[in-house]
Each structure stands twice: as structure tokens, then as C-alpha cells.
PDB file of C-alpha atoms in Angstrom:
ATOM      1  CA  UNK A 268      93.375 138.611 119.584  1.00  0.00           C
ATOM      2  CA  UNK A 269      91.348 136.962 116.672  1.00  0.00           C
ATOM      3  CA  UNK A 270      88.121 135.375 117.611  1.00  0.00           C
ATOM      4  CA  UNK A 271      87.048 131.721 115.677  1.00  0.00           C
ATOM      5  CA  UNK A 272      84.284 129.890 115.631  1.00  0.00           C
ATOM      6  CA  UNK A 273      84.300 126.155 114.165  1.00  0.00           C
ATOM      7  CA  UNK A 274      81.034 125.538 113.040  1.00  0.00           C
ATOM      8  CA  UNK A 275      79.404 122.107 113.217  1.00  0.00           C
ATOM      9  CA  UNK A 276      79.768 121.458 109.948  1.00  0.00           C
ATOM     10  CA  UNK A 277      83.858 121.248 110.265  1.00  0.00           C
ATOM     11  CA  UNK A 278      83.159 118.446 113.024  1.00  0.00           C
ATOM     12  CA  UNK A 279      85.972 115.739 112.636  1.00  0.00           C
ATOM     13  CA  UNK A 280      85.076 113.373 115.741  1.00  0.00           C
ATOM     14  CA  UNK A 281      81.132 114.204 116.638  1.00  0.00           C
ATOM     15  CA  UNK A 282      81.658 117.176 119.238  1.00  0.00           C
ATOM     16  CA  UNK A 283      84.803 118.760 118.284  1.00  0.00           C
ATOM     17  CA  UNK A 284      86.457 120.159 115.138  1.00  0.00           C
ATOM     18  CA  UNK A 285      88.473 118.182 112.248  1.00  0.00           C
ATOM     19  CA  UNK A 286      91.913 118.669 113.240  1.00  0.00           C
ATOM     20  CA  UNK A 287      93.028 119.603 109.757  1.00  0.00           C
ATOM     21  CA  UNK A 288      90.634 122.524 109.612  1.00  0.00           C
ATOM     22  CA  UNK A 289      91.561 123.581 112.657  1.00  0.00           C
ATOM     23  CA  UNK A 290      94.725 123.567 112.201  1.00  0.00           C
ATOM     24  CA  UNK A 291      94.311 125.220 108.952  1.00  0.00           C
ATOM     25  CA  UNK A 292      92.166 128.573 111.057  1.00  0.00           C
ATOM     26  CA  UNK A 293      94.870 128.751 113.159  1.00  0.00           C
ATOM     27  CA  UNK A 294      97.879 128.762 110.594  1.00  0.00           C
ATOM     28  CA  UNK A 295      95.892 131.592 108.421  1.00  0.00           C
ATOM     29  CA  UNK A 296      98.010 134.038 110.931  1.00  0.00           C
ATOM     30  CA  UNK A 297     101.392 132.830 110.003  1.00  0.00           C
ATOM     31  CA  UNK A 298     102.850 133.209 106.493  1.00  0.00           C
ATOM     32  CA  UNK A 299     104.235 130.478 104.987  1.00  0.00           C
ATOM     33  CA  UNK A 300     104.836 127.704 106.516  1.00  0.00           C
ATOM     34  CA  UNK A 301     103.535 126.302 109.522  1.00  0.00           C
ATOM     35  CA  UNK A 302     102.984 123.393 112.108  1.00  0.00           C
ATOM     36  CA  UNK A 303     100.418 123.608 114.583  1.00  0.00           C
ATOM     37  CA  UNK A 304      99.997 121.153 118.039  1.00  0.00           C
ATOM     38  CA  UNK A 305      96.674 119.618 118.744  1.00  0.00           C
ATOM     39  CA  UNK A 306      96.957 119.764 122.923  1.00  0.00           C
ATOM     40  CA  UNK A 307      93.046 119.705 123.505  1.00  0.00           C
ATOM     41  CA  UNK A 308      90.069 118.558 121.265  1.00  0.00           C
ATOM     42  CA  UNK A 309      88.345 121.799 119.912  1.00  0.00           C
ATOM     43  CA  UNK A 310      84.540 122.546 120.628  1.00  0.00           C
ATOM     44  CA  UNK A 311      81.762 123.185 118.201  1.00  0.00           C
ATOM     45  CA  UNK A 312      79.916 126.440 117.922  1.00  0.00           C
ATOM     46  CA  UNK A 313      81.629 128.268 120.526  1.00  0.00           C
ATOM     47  CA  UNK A 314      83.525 131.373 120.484  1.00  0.00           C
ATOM     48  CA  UNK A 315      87.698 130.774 120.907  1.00  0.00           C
ATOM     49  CA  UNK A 316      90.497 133.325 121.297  1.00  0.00           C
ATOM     50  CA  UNK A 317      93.457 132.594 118.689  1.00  0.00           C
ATOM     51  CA  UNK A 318      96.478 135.217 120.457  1.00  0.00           C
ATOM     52  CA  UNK A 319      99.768 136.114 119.512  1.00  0.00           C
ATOM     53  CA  UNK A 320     102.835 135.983 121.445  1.00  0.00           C
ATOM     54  CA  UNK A 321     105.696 138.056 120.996  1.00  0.00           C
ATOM     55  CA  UNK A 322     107.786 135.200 119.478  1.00  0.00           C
ATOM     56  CA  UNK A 323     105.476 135.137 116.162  1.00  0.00           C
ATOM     57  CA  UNK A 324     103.693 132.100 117.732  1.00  0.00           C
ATOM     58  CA  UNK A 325      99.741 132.073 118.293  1.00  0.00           C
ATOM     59  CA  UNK A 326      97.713 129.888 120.684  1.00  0.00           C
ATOM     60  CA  UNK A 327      94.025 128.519 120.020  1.00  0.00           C
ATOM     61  CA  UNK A 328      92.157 129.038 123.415  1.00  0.00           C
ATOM     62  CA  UNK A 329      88.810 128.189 124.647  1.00  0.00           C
ATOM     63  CA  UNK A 330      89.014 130.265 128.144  1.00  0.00           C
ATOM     64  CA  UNK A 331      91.613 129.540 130.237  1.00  0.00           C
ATOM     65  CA  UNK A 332      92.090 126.043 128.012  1.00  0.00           C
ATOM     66  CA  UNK A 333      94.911 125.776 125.255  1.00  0.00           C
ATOM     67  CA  UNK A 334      93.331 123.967 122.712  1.00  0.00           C
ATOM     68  CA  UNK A 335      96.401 124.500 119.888  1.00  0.00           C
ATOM     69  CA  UNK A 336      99.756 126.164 119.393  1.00  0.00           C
ATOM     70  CA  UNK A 337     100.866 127.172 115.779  1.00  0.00           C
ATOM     71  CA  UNK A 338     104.128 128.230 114.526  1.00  0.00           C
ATOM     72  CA  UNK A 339     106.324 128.896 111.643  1.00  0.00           C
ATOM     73  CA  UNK A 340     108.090 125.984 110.442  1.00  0.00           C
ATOM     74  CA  UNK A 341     109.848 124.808 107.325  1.00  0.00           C
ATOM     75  CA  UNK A 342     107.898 122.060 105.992  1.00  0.00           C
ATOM     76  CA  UNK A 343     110.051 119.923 103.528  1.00  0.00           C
ATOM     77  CA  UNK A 344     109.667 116.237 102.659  1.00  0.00           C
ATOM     78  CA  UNK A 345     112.291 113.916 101.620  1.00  0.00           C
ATOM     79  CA  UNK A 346     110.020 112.106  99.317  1.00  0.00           C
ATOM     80  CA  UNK A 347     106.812 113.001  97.298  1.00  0.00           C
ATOM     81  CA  UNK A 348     104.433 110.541  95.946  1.00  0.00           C
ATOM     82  CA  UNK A 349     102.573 110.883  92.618  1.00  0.00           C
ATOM     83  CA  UNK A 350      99.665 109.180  90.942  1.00  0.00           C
ATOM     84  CA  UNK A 351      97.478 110.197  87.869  1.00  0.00           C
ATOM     85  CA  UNK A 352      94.119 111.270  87.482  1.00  0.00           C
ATOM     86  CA  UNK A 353      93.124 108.238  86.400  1.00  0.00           C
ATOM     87  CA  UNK A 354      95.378 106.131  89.435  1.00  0.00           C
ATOM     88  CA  UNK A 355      94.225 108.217  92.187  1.00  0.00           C
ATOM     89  CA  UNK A 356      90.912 107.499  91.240  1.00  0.00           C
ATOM     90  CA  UNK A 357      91.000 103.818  90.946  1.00  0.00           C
ATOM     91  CA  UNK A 358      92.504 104.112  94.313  1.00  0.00           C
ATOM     92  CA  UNK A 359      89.708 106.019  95.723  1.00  0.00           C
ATOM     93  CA  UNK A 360      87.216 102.989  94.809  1.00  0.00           C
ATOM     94  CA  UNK A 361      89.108 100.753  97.190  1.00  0.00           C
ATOM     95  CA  UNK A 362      88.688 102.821 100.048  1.00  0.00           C
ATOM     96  CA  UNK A 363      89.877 100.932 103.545  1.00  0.00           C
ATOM     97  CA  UNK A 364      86.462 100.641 105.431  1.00  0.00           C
ATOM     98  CA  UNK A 365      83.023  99.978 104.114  1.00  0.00           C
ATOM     99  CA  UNK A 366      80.533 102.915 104.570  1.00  0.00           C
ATOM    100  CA  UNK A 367      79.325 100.755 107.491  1.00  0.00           C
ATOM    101  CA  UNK A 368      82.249 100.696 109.293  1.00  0.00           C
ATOM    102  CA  UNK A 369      83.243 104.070 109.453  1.00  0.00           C
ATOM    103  CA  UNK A 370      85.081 105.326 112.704  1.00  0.00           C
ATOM    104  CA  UNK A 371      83.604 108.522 112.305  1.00  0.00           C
ATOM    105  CA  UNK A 372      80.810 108.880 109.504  1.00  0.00           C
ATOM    106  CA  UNK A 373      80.269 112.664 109.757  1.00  0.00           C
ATOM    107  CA  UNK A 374      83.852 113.695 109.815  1.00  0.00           C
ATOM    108  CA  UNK A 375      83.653 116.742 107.801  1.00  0.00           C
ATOM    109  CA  UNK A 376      86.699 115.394 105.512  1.00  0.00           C
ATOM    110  CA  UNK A 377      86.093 111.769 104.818  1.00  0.00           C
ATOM    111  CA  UNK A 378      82.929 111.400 106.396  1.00  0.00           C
ATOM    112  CA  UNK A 379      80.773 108.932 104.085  1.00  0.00           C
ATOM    113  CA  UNK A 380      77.721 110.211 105.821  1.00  0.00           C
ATOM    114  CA  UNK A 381      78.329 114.073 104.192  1.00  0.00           C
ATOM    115  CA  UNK A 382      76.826 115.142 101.454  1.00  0.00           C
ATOM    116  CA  UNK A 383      78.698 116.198  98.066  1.00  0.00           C
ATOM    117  CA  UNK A 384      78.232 119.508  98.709  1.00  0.00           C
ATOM    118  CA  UNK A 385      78.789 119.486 102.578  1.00  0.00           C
ATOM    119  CA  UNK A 386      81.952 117.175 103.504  1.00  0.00           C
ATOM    120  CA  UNK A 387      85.164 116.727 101.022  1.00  0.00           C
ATOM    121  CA  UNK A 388      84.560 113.045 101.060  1.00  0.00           C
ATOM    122  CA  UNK A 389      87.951 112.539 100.496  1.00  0.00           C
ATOM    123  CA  UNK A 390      87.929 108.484 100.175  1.00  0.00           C
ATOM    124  CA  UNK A 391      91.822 107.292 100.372  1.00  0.00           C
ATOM    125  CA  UNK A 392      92.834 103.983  99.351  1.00  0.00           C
ATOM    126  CA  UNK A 393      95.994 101.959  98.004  1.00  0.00           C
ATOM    127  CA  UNK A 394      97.755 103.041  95.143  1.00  0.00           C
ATOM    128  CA  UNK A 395      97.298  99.257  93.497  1.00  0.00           C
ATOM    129  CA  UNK A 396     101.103  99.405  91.645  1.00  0.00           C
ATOM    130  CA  UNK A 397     102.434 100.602  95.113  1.00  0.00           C
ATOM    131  CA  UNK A 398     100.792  98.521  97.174  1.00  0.00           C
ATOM    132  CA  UNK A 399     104.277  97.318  99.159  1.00  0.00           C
ATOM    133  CA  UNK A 400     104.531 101.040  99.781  1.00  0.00           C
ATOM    134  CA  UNK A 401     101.839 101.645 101.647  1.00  0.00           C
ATOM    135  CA  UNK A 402     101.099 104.807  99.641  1.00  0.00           C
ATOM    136  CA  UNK A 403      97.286 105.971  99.506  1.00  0.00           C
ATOM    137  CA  UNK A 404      95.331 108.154  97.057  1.00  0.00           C
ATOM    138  CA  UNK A 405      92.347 109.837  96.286  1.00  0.00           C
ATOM    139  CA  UNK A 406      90.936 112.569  94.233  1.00  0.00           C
ATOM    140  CA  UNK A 407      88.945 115.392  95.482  1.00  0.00           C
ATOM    141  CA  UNK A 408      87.015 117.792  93.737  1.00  0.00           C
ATOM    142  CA  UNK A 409      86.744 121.115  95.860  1.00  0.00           C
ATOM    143  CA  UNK A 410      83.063 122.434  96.199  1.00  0.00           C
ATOM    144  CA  UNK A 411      82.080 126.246  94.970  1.00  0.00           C
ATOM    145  CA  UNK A 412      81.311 127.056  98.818  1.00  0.00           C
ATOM    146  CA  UNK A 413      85.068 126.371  99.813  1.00  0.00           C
ATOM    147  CA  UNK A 414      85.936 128.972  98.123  1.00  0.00           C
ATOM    148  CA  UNK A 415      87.758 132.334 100.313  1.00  0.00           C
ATOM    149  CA  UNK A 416      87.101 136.207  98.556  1.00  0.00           C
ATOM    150  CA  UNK A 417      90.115 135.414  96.061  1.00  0.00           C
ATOM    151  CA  UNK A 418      87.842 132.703  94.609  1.00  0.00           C
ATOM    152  CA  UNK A 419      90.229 130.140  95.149  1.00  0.00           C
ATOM    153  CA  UNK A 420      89.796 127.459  97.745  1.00  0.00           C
ATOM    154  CA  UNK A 421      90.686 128.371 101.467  1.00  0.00           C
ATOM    155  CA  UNK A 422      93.800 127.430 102.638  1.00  0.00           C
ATOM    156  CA  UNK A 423      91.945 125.599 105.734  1.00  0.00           C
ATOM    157  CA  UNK A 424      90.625 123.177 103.480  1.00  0.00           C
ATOM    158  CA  UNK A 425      93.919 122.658 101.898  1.00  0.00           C
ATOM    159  CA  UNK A 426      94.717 121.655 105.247  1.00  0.00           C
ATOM    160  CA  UNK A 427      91.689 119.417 105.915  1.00  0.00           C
ATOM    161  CA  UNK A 428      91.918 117.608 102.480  1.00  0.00           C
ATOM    162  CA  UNK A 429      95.506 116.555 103.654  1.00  0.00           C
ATOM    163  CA  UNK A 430      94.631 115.994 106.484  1.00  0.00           C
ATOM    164  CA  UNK A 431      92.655 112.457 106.996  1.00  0.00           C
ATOM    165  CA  UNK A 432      94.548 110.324 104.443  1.00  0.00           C
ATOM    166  CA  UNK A 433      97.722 110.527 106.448  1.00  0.00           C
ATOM    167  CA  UNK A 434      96.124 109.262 109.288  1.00  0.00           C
ATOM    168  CA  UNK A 435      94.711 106.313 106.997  1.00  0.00           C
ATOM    169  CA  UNK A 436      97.818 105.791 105.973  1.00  0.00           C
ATOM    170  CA  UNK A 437      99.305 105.900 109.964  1.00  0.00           C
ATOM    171  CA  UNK A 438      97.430 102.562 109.901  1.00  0.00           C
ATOM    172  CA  UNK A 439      99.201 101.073 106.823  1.00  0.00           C
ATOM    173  CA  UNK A 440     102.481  98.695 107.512  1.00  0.00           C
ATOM    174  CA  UNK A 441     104.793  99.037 104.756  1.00  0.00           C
ATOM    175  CA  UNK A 442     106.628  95.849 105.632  1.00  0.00           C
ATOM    176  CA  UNK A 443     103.630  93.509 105.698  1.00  0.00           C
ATOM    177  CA  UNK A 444     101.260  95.863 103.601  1.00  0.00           C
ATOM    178  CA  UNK A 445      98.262  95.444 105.679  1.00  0.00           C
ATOM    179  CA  UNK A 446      96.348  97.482 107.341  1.00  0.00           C
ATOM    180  CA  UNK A 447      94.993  98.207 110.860  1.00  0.00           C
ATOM    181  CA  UNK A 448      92.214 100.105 112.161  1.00  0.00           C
ATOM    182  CA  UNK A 449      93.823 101.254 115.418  1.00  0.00           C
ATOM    183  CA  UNK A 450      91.418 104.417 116.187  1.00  0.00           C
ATOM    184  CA  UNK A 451      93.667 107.874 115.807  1.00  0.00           C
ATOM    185  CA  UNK A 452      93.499 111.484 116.802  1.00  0.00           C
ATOM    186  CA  UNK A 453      95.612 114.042 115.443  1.00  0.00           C
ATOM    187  CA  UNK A 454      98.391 115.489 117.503  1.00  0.00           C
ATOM    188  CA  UNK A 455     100.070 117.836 115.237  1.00  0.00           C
ATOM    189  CA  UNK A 456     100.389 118.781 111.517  1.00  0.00           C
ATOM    190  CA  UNK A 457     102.746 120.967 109.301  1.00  0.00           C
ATOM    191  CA  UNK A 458     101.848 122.023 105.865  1.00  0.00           C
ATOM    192  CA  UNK A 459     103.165 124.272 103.310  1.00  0.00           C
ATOM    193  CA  UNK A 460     100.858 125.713 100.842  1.00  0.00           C
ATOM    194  CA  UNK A 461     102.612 126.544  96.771  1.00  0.00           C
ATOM    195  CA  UNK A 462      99.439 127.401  95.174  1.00  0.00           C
ATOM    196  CA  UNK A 463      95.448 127.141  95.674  1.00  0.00           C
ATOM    197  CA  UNK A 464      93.267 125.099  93.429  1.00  0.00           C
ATOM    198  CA  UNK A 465      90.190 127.179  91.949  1.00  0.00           C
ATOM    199  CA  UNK A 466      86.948 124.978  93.002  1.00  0.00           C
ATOM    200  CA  UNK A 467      85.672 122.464  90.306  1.00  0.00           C
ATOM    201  CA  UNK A 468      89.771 121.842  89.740  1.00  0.00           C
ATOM    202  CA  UNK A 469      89.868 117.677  90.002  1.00  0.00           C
ATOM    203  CA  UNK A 470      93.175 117.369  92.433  1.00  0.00           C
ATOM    204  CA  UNK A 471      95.093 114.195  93.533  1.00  0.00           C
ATOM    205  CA  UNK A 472      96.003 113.620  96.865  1.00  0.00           C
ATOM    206  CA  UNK A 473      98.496 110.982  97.813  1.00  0.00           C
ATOM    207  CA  UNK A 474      99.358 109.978 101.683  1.00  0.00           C
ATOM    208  CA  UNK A 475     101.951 107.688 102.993  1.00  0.00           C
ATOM    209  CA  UNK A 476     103.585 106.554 106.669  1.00  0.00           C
ATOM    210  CA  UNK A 477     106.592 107.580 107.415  1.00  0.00           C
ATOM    211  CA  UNK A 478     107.103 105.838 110.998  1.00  0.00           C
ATOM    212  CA  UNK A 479     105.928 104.468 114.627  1.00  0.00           C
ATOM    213  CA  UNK A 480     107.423 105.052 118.078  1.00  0.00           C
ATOM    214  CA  UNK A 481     104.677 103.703 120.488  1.00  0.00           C
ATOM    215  CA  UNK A 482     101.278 105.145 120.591  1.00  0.00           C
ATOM    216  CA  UNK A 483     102.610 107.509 117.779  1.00  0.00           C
ATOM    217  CA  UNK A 484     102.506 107.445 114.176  1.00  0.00           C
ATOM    218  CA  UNK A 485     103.549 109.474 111.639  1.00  0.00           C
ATOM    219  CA  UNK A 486     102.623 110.342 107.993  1.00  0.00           C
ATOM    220  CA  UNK A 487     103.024 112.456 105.100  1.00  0.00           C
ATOM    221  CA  UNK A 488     100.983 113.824 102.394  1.00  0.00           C
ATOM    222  CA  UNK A 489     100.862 115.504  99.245  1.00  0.00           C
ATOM    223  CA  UNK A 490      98.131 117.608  97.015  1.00  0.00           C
ATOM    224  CA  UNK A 491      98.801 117.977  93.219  1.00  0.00           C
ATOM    225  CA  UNK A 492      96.435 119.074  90.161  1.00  0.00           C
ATOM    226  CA  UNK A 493      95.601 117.257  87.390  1.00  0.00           C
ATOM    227  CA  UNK A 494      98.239 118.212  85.401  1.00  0.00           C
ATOM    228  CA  UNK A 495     100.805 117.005  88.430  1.00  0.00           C
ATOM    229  CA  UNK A 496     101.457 120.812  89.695  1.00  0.00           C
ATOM    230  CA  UNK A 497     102.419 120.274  93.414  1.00  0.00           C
ATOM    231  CA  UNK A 498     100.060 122.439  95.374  1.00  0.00           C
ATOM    232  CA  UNK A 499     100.475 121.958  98.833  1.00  0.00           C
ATOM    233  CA  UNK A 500     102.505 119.086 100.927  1.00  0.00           C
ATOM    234  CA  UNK A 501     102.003 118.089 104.995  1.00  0.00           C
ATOM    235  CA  UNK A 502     103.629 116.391 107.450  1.00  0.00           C
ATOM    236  CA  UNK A 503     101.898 114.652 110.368  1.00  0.00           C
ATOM    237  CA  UNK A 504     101.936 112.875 113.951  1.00  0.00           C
ATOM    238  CA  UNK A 505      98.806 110.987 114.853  1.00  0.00           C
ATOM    239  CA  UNK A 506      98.525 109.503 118.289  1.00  0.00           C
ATOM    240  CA  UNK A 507      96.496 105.974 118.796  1.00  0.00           C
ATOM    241  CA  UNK A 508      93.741 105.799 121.158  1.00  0.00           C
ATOM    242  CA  UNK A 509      90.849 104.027 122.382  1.00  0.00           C
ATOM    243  CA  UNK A 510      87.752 104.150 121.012  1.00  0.00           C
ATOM    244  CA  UNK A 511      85.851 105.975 122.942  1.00  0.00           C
ATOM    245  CA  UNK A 512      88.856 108.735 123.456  1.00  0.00           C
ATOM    246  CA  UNK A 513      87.991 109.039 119.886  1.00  0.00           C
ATOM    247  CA  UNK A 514      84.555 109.993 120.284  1.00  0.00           C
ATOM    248  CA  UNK A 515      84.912 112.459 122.954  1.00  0.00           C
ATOM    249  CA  UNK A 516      83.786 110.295 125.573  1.00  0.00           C
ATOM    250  CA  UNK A 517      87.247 109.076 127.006  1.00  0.00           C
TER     251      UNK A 517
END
């Protein structure tokens, strides 16, 4: 038994932990690949118990409350989306909601409230030659204070940068390219890691949908350097909610 701690920082929604990061904590304990369920939302500041079962699995708990589940899993995509530098960046500058309108301004990963040093502010937005695809980009610059004792950045943050775009892009509507702002939590996410960026390394990540079936929505994602290295991919299912679900008050 492994004892975490998300710090208030990591906050996705304003009282519990980015899903992304959390996911990414839990999925430290399994090599390789791995997809991790979302069953409860995650408190702040407060001591949880990540166990291991005998089948290789571990489960996030907060007491007698299972908050996640992670296993291994082999995470492959049947497409991957690419943009530039240059692409990702003029994507980035058409992000979907104004600073204003924000669903959640602190969220530690695209958060508009967070400081450059403090969030990711990872600010997604259509790829403008791709718009009938629905794909997203953005680039994201990891901070010096991401980085784990190897001196590359953590593989939780891997997780987080991948994280929020796909469920911006759970909103898009390839068919009639336009976009909704149904609010979203994350219900589960699968990632594969190939390499770790050092910090100051410019990356571009790229996000698209991949379906719907009811209150669920699915996405994909994708994090490559500069020079178009594939560094880590994700898969994920989102589920739509009401607003105030959202904010921990539902």
C-alpha cells in the first residue's frame, strides 16, 4: 500500500483532483501501459491508499471509498494526428472559450486563471486546415518544476497534458464541425508513454473525437516534440453532466 496525496495545486474541478493527473499517480505502479477508471471524484489535500491486488491491478481509495481502478492495458490508436510547431500554435490562439467563460478557470491543466509557472495552460483549439475533422491542437511548454529525479518531466503530467484537450474535443461534431459546451467529467483514460520530454522542450499536442453513445463521449490524443517524435498517445471516455455535477456540488 502506497500512500498519495493530490495537492491543491493539481485541482481539475475546484475540490477534487484533475483527472489526468490522477490518473497519471495511479498508473506510476504499472509498467507500460495503462488505463485507469475514474468511479469517484478525488479529494484535495488528503491522504489516499493506492493498493495492489493480486491480479497486477491497483485501486485509488479514500477510506472505505474507491475513488479509481488502474490496470495494464495495450493502448493503440488507429489513427494519429500531426501538426507543426508553427500549426499547433496558431491553433492554440483560437482556443474554444474566452477566458471569461471558462468552465473551470483553475483547472490545473487548462485553467486560464494559472499562472505560467503553476498550471500547463494547455489552450486547445482547431487545427484551421482540419477544421471538418474536428482535430484540436496546442503547444505546451513543460515548466522546470514538472520535472521527476531523472530530470525529465513526470509521467503524471504526460498524462494531464493529454488529458483536457480530448475532452475539448468530446465537444467537437465532426459532421457539422461545431462545437458544444456540454459540461464533462472524465470517466476513464488509457495512455502509453514512448519517451519523456526534458522541461523547456516546446511539444505539440493534438486531440480528436472518436465517438458518442449517450451521455458518453469519447476521444483521443496525441503528444509529439518539435521535431514530430511521438512521445506519448491516450485514449479517453468522458461522461456529460450537469453543471453543477461538474463543480462538485451535484
Amino acid at each position: 500500500m502506497t500512500e498519495i496525496i493530490i495537492a491543491r495545486r493539481f485541482c481539475g474541478p475546484p475540490n477534487s483532483g484533475n483527472g489526468g493527473y490522477v490518473c497519471g499517480r495511479l498508473a506510476r505502479h504499472i509498467p507500460g501501459g495503462a488505463e485507469v477508471t475514474l468511479r469517484a471524484p478525488p479529494p484535495l489535500d488528503t491522504p489516499l491508499d493506492a493498493i495492489a491486488a493480486a491480479d497486477g491491478t491497483w485501486e485509488l481509495r479514500d477510506g472505505d471509498k474507491a475513488l479509481a481502478t488502474a490496470r495494464a492495458a495495450n493502448v493503440e490508436l488507429g489513427q494519429i494526428e500531426t501538426a507543426s510547431v508553427q500549426e499547433a500554435r496558431a491553433a492554440g490562439l483560437l482556443a474554444l472559450f474566452e477566458p471569461h467563460e471558462h468552465p473551470l478557470p483553475n483547472c490545473f491543466v487548462c485553467g486560464p486563471a494559472r499562472a505560467q509557472s503553476d498550471g500547463l495552460r494547455v489552450f486547445t483549439g482547431p487545427l484551421g486546415r482540419r477544421r471538418e475533422n474536428a482535430v484540436l491542437a496546442a503547444t505546451w511548454t513543460p515548466d522546470p518544476n514538472l520535472a521527476a529525479e531523472d530530470r525529465l518531466v513526470a509521467p503524471e503530467f504526460l498524462w494531464s497534458a493529454l488529458d483536457c484537450p480530448t475532452g475539448f474535443a468530446c465537444n467537437c461534431n465532426p459532421q457539422s464541425g461545431s462545437y458544444d459546451k456540454t459540461p464533462l467529467l472524465l470517466g476513464r483514460m488509457a495512455a502509453r508513454i514512448e519517451a519523456r520530454p526534458r522541461p523547456g522542450a516546446p511539444c505539440i499536442i493534438t486531440a480528436w473525437p472518436t465517438g458518442r453513445d449517450g451521455r458518453k463521449r469519447t476521444a483521443a490524443a496525441a503528444l509529439h516534440d518539435e521535431s514530430g517524435k511521438l512521445l506519448a498517445v491516450a485514449r479517453t471516455t468522458w461522461i456529460a453532466v450537469e453543471r453543477e455535477v461538474l463543480l462538485g456540488r451535484g
